[in-house]
Short mmCIF file of C-alpha atoms in Angstrom, two decimals:
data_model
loop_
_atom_site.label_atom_id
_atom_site.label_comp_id
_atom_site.label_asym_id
_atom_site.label_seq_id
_atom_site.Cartn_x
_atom_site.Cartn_y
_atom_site.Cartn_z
CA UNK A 1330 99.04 135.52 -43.37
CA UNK A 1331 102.18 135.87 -45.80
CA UNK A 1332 99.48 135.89 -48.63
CA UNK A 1333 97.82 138.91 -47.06
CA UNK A 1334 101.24 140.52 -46.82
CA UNK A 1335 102.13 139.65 -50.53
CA UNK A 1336 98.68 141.30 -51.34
CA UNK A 1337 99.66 144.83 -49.87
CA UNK A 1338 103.36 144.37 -51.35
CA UNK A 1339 102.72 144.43 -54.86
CA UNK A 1340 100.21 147.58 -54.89
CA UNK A 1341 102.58 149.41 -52.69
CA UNK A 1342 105.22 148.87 -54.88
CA UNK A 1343 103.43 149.42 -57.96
CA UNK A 1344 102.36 153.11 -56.22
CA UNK A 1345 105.97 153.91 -54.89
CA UNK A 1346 107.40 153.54 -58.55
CA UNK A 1347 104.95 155.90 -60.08
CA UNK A 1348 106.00 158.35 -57.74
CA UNK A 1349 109.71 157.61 -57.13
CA UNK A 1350 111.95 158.20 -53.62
CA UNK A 1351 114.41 160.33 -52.65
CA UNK A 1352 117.69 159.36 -50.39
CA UNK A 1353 116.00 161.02 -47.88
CA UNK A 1354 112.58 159.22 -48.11
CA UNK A 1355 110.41 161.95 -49.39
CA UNK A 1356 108.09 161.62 -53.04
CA UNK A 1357 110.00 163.05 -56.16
CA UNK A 1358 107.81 164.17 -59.26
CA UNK A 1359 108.46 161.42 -61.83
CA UNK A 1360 110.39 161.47 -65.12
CA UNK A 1361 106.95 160.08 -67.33
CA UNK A 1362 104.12 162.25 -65.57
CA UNK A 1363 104.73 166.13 -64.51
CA UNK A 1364 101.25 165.67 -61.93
CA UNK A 1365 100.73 164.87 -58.46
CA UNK A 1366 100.94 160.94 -57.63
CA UNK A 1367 97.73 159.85 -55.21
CA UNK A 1368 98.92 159.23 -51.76
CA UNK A 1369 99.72 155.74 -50.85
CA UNK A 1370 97.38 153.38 -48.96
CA UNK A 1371 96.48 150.20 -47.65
CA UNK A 1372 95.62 147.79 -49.82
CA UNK A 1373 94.25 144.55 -47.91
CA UNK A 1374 90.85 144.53 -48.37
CA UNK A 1375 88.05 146.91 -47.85
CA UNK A 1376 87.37 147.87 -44.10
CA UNK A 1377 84.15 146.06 -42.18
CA UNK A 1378 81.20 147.79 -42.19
CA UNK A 1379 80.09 149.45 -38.73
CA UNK A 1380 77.27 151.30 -37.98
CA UNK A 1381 78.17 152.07 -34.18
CA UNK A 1382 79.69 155.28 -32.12
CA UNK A 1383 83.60 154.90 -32.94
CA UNK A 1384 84.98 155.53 -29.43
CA UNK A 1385 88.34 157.84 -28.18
CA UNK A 1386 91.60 155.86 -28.28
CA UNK A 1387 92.50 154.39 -24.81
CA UNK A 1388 88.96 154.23 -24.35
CA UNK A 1389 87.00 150.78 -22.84
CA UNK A 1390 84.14 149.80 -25.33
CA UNK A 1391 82.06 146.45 -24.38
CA UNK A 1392 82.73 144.25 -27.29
CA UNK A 1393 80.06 141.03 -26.64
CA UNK A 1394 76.88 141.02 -26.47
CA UNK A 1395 76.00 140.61 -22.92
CA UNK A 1396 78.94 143.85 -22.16
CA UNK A 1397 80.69 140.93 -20.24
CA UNK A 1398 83.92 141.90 -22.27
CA UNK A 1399 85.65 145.19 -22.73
CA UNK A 1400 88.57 145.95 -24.62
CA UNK A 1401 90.86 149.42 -25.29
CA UNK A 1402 93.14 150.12 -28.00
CA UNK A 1403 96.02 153.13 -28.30
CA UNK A 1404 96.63 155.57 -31.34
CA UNK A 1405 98.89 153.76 -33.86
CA UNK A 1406 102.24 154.74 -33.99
CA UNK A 1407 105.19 154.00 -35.76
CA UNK A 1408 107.12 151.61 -34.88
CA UNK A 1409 110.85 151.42 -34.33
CA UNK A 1410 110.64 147.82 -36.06
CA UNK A 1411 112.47 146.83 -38.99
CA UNK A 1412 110.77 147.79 -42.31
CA UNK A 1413 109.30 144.86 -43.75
CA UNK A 1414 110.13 146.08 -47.23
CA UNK A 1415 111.05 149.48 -49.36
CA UNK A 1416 108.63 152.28 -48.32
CA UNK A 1417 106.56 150.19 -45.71
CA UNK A 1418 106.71 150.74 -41.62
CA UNK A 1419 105.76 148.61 -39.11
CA UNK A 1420 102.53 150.48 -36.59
CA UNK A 1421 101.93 149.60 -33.28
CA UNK A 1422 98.84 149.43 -31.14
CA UNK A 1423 98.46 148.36 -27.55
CA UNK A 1424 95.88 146.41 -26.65
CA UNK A 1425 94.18 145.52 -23.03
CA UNK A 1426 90.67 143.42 -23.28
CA UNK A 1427 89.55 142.30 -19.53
CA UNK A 1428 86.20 141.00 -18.49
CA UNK A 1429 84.16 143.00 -16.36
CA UNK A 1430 81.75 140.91 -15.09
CA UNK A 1431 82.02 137.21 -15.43
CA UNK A 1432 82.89 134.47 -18.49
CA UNK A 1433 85.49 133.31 -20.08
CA UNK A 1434 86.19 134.47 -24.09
CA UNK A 1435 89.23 133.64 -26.55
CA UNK A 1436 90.89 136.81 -27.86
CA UNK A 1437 92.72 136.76 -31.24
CA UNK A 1438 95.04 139.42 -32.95
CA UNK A 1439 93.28 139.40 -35.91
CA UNK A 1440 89.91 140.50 -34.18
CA UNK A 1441 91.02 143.69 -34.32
CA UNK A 1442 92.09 145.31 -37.98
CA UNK A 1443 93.15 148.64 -38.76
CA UNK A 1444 92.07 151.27 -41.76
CA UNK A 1445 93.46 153.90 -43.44
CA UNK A 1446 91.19 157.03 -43.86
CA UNK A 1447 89.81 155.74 -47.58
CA UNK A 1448 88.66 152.62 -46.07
CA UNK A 1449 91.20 150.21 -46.68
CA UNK A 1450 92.91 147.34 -44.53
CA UNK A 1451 96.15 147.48 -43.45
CA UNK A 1452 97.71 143.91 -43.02
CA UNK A 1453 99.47 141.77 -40.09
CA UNK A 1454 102.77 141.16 -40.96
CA UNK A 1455 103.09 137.02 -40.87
CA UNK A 1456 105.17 137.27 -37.50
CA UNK A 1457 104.79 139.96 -35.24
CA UNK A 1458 108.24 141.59 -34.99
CA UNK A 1459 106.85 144.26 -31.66
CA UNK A 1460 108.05 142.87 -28.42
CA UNK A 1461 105.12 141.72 -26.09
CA UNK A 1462 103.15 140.73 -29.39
CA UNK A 1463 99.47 140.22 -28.45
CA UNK A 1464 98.77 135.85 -28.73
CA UNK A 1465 95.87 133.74 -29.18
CA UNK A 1466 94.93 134.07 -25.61
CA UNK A 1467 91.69 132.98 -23.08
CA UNK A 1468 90.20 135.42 -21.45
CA UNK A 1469 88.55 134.93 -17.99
CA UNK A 1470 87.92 137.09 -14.93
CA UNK A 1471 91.44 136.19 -13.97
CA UNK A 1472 93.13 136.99 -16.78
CA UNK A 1473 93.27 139.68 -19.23
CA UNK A 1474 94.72 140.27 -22.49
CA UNK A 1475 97.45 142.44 -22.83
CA UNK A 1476 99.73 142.55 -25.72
CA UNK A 1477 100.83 145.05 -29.00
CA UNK A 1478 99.52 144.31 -32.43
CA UNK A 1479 101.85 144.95 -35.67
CA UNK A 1480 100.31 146.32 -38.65
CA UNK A 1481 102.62 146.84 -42.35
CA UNK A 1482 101.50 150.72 -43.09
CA UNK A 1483 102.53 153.20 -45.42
CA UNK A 1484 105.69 154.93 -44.65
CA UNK A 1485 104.77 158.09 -43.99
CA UNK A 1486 101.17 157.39 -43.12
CA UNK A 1487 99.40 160.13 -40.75
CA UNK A 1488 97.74 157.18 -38.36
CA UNK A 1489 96.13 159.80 -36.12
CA UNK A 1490 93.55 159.83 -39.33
CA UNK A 1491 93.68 155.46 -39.06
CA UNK A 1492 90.82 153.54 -37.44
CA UNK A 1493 90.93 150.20 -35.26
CA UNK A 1494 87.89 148.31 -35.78
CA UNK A 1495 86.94 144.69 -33.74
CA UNK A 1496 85.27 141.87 -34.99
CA UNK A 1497 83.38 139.24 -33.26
CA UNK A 1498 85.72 136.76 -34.91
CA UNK A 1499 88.58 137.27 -37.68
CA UNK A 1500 87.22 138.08 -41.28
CA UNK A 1501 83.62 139.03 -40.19
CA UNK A 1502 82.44 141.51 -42.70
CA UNK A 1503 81.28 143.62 -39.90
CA UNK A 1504 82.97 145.00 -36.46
CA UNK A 1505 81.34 145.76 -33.26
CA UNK A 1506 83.44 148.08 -31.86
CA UNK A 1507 85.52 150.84 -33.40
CA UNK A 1508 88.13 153.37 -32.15
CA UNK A 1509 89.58 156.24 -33.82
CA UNK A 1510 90.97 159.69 -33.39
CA UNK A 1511 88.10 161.23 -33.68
CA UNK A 1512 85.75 159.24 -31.49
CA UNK A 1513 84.06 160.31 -28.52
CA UNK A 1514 85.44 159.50 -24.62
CA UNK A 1515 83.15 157.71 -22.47
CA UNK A 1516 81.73 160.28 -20.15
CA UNK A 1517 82.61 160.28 -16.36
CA UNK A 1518 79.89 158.80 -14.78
CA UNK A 1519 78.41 159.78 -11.36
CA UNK A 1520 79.03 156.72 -8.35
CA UNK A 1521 76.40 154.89 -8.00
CA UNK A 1522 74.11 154.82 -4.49
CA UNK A 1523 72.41 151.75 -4.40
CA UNK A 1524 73.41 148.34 -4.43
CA UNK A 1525 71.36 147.51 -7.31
CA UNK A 1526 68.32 148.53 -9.48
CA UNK A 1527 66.77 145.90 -7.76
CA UNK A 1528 63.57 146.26 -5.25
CA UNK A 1529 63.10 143.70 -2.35
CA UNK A 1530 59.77 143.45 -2.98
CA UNK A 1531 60.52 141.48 0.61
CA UNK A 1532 57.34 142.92 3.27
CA UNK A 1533 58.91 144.30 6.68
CA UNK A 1534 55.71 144.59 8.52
CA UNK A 1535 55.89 142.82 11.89
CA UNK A 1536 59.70 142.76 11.63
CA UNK A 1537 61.67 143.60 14.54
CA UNK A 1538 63.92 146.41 13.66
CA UNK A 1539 67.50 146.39 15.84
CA UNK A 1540 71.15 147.99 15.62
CA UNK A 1541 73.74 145.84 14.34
CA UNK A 1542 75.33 143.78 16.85
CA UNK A 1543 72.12 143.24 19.20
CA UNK A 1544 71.15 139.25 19.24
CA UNK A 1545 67.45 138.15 18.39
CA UNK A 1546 66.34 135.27 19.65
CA UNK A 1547 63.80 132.95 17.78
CA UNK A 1548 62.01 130.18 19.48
CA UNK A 1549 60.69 129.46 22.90
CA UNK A 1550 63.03 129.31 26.42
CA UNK A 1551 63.34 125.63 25.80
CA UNK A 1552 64.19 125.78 22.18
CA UNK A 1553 65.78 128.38 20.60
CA UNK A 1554 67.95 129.93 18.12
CA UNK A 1555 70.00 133.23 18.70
CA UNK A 1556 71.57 135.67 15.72
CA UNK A 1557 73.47 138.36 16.02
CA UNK A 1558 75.38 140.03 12.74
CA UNK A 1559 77.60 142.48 13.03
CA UNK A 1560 77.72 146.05 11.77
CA UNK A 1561 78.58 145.34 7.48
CA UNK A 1562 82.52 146.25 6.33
CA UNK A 1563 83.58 146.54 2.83
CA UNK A 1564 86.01 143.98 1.48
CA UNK A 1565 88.11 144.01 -1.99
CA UNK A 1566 87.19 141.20 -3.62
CA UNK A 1567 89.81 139.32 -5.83
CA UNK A 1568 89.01 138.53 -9.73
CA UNK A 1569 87.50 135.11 -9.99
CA UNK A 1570 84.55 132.67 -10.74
CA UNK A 1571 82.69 133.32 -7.54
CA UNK A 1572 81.87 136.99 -7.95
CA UNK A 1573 82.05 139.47 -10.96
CA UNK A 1574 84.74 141.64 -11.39
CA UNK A 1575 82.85 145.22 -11.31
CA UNK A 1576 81.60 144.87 -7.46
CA UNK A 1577 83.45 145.28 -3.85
CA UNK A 1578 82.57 142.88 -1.07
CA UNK A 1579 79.78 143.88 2.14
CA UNK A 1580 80.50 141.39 4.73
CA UNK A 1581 78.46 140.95 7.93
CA UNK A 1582 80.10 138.56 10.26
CA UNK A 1583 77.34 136.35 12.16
CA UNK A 1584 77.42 134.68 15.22
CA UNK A 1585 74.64 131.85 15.96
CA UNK A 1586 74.12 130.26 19.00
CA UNK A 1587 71.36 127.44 19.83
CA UNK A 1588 69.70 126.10 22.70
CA UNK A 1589 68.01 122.97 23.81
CA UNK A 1590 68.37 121.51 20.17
CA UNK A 1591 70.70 121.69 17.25
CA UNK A 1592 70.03 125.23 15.36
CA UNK A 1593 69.43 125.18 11.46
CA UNK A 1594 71.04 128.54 9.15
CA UNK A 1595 71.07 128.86 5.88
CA UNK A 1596 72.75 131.46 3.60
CA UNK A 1597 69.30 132.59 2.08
CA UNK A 1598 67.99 133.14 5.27
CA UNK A 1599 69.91 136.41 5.20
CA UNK A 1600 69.52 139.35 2.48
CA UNK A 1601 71.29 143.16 2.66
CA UNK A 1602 69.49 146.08 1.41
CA UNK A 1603 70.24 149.17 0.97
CA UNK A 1604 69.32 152.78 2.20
CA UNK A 1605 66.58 152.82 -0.61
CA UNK A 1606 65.46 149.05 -0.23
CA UNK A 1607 67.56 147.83 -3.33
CA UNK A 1608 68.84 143.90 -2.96
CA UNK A 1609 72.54 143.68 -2.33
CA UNK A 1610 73.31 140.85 -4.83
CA UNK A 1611 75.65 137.44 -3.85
CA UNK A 1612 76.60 134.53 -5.01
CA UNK A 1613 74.27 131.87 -3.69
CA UNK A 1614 76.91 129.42 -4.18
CA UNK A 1615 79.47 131.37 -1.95
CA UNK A 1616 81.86 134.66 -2.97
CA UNK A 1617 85.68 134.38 -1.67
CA UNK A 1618 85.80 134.58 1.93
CA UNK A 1619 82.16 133.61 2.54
CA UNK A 1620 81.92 130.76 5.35
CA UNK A 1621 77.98 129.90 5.26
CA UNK A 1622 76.21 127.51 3.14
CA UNK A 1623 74.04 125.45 5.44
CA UNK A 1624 75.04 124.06 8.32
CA UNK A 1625 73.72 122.81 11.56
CA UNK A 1626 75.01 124.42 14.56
CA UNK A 1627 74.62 122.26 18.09
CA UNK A 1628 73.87 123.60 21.35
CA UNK A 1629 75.87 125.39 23.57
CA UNK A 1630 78.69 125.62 20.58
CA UNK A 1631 78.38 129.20 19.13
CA UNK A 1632 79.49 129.37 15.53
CA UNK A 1633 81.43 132.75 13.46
CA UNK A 1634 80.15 132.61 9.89
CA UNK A 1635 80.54 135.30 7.17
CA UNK A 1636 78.01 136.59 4.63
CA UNK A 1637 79.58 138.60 1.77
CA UNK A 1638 77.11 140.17 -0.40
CA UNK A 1639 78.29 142.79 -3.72
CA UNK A 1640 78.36 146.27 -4.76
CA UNK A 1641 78.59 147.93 -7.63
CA UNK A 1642 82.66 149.10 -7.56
CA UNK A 1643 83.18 152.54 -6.53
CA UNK A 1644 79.72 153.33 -5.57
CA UNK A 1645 78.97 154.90 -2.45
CA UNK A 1646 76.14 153.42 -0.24
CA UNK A 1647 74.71 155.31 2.58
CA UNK A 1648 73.37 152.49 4.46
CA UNK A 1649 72.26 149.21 5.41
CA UNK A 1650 69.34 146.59 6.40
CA UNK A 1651 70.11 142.74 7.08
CA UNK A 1652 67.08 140.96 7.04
CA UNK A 1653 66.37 137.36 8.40
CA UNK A 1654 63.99 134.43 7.16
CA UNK A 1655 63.56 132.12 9.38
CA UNK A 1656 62.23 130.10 5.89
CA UNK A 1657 63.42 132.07 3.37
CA UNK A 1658 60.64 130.10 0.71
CA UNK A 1659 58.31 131.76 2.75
CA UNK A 1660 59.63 135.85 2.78
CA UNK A 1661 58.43 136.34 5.66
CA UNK A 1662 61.33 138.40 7.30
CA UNK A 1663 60.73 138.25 11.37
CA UNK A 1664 63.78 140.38 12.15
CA UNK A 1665 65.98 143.15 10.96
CA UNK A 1666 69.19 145.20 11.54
CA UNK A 1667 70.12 148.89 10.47
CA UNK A 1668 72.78 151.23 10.19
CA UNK A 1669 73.11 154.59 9.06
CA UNK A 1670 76.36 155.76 6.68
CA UNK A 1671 76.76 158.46 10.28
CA UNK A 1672 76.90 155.08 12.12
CA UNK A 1673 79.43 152.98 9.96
CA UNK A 1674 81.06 152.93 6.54
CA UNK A 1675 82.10 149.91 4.58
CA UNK A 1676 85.54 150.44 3.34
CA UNK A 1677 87.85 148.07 1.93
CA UNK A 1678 88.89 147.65 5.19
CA UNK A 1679 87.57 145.27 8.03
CA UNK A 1680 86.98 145.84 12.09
CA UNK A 1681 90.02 145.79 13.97
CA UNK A 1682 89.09 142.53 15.45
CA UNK A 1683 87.36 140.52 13.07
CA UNK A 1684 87.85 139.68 9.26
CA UNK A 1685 86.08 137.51 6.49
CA UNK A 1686 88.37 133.98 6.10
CA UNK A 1687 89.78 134.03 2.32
CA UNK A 1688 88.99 130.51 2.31
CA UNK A 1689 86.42 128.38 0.61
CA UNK A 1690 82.97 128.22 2.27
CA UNK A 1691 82.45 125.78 5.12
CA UNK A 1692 79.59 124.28 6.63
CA UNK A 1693 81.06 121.95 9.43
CA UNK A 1694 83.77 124.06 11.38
CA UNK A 1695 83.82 127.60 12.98
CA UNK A 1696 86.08 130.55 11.91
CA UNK A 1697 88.28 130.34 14.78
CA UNK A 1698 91.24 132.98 13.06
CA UNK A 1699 90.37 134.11 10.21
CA UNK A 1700 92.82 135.76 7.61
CA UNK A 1701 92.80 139.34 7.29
CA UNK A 1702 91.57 141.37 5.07
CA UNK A 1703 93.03 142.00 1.36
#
């Protein structure tokens, strides 16, 4: 890094002493040459190639391939840093790179490089000077990166005109993402109404169709098995492995109750759809909060489990359909529950007297009290 610095130095200064400095930092005509001395520039290399839409300052740009990872940069400023030598300043950019759905990536300040308006680099000082300096840092759906780059810059530099480029790793000789002052803000997009672009594809003929909170009973009046789910609630769900950070939490509480014999249930027994027969996703494996695996439940014991299926953050769902599969290999669905958005509306907020536990899923005890909801 102090090689890259020592590269930039040397040009600088050569430029500064064919046009001279005042006391009060402005260019004076020089004694051998009565013309105009080119502006100063960067000098650390020529900037990567891109052949993308530059984006707005301060606006989120995927920056993998998959879109898992986002990152936003500010406008450069100037700095009220030291000055790392004789007609150099010290430029600032903020930096915030989070990951919207789920993985885990390394972030590194030198991913993202900055260019004057002729195309050339502007280094990173050896040490960043800036307080809150962005590090080496993992990034996960736990933890984002938040931190200021330093970049050595021309004093009197117009960075409005500058561009931050980011590369998929430091050096690459091209960048995948791009921010400047001219670049274009992401428009507002309308929220979404369906849980998914998903269909079923699930057949509901022969299904019996119920409100929320009304038990069906499978099996015969010697052996049986009785559900009853109630009416879906939206929950916040917390960044973390077990669900993606760009979806809210549907939970249906269920109650199962067997007779004559121990009862089997399954989480994939159970799938939500929406108004317009879209699959609610979840995480098979269990999302924070979600009590159901599989589990045997005995007779005459009644068992509280909670189902937490996903929707796409901020969008607005109009209503829902639980569907149950007796064997869910099978698709057969033999019974169903709806509600209307005029009958219920899942907010971040759960029934007065019930709430999904915020503990791991279980399979061998009941929710007796469960926490309540964040």
């Amino acid at each position: 890094m102090t090689a890259r610095l020592r590269l930039i130095a040397a040009p600088l200064a050569a430029a500064l002493t064919l046009v001279g400095c005042s006391s009060d930092g402005t260019a004076t005509p020089s004694t051998s040459s009565t013309s105009r001395a080119p502006e100063v520039t960067c000098s650390s290399g020529k900037a990567p190639s891109y052949g993308g839409d530059t984006a707005a300052f301060d606006s989120p740009v995927p920056v993998e391939s998959t879109s898992a990872l986002t990152a936003q940069v500010s406008e450069p400023t100037l700095s009220s840093a030291p000055a790392p030598a004789e007609g150099l300043r010290i430029a600032q950019v903020k930096v915030n790179a989070r990951v919207v759905t789920n993985g885990v990536f390394a972030m590194h300040p030198e991913a993202f490089v900055l260019a004057d308006p002729s195309g050339a680099l502007c280094p990173q000082p050896a040490k960043n000077p800036l307080q809150g300096g962005l590090q080496v840092a993992q990034v996960d759906e736990s933890h984002s990166a938040v931190g200021t780059l330093a970049f050595v810059v021309p004093a009197e530099a117009n960075l409005s005109n500058y561009t931050v480029y980011y590369l998929a790793q430091p050096g690459a000789p091209k960048a995948v993402a791009a921010w400047s002052g001219e670049g274009s803000a992401p428009s507002t997009a309308a929220a979404t109404t369906t849980c998914s672009a998903n269909r079923s594809g699930i057949k509901l003929d022969g299904a019996k169709d119920q409100p929320f909170g009304k038990p069906f009973s499978t099996g015969d009046s010697t052996i049986s098995l009785q559900v009853t789910p109630s009416t879906p609630w939206g929950r916040a769900l917390q960044p973390g492995q077990n669900q993606p950070n760009d979806v809210s939490g549907v939970v249906v509480g269920l109650d199962v109750t067997a007779k004559g014999s121990v009862g089997f249930v399954e989480r994939n027994q159970f799938q939500l759809l929406d108004d317009k027969g879209n699959l609610c996703r979840y995480n098979e494996l269990g999302s924070d909060g979600e009590t159901l695996t599989s589990t045997l439940v005995d007779p005459g014991k009644p068992r509280r489990f909670y189902l937490v299926f996903w929707t796409p953050k901020g969008s607005e769902v109009a209503g829902w359909k639980l569907l149950y599969m007796p064997e869910p290999s099978d698709k057969k669905v033999v019974a169903t529950w709806t509600v209307n958005r005029s009958a219920a509306s899942p907010t971040a907020s759960s029934p007065a007297t019930s709430s999904p536990a915020t503990s791991s899923p279980a399979t061998t005890s009941s929710v007796s009290a469960p926490a309540p909801t964040k």
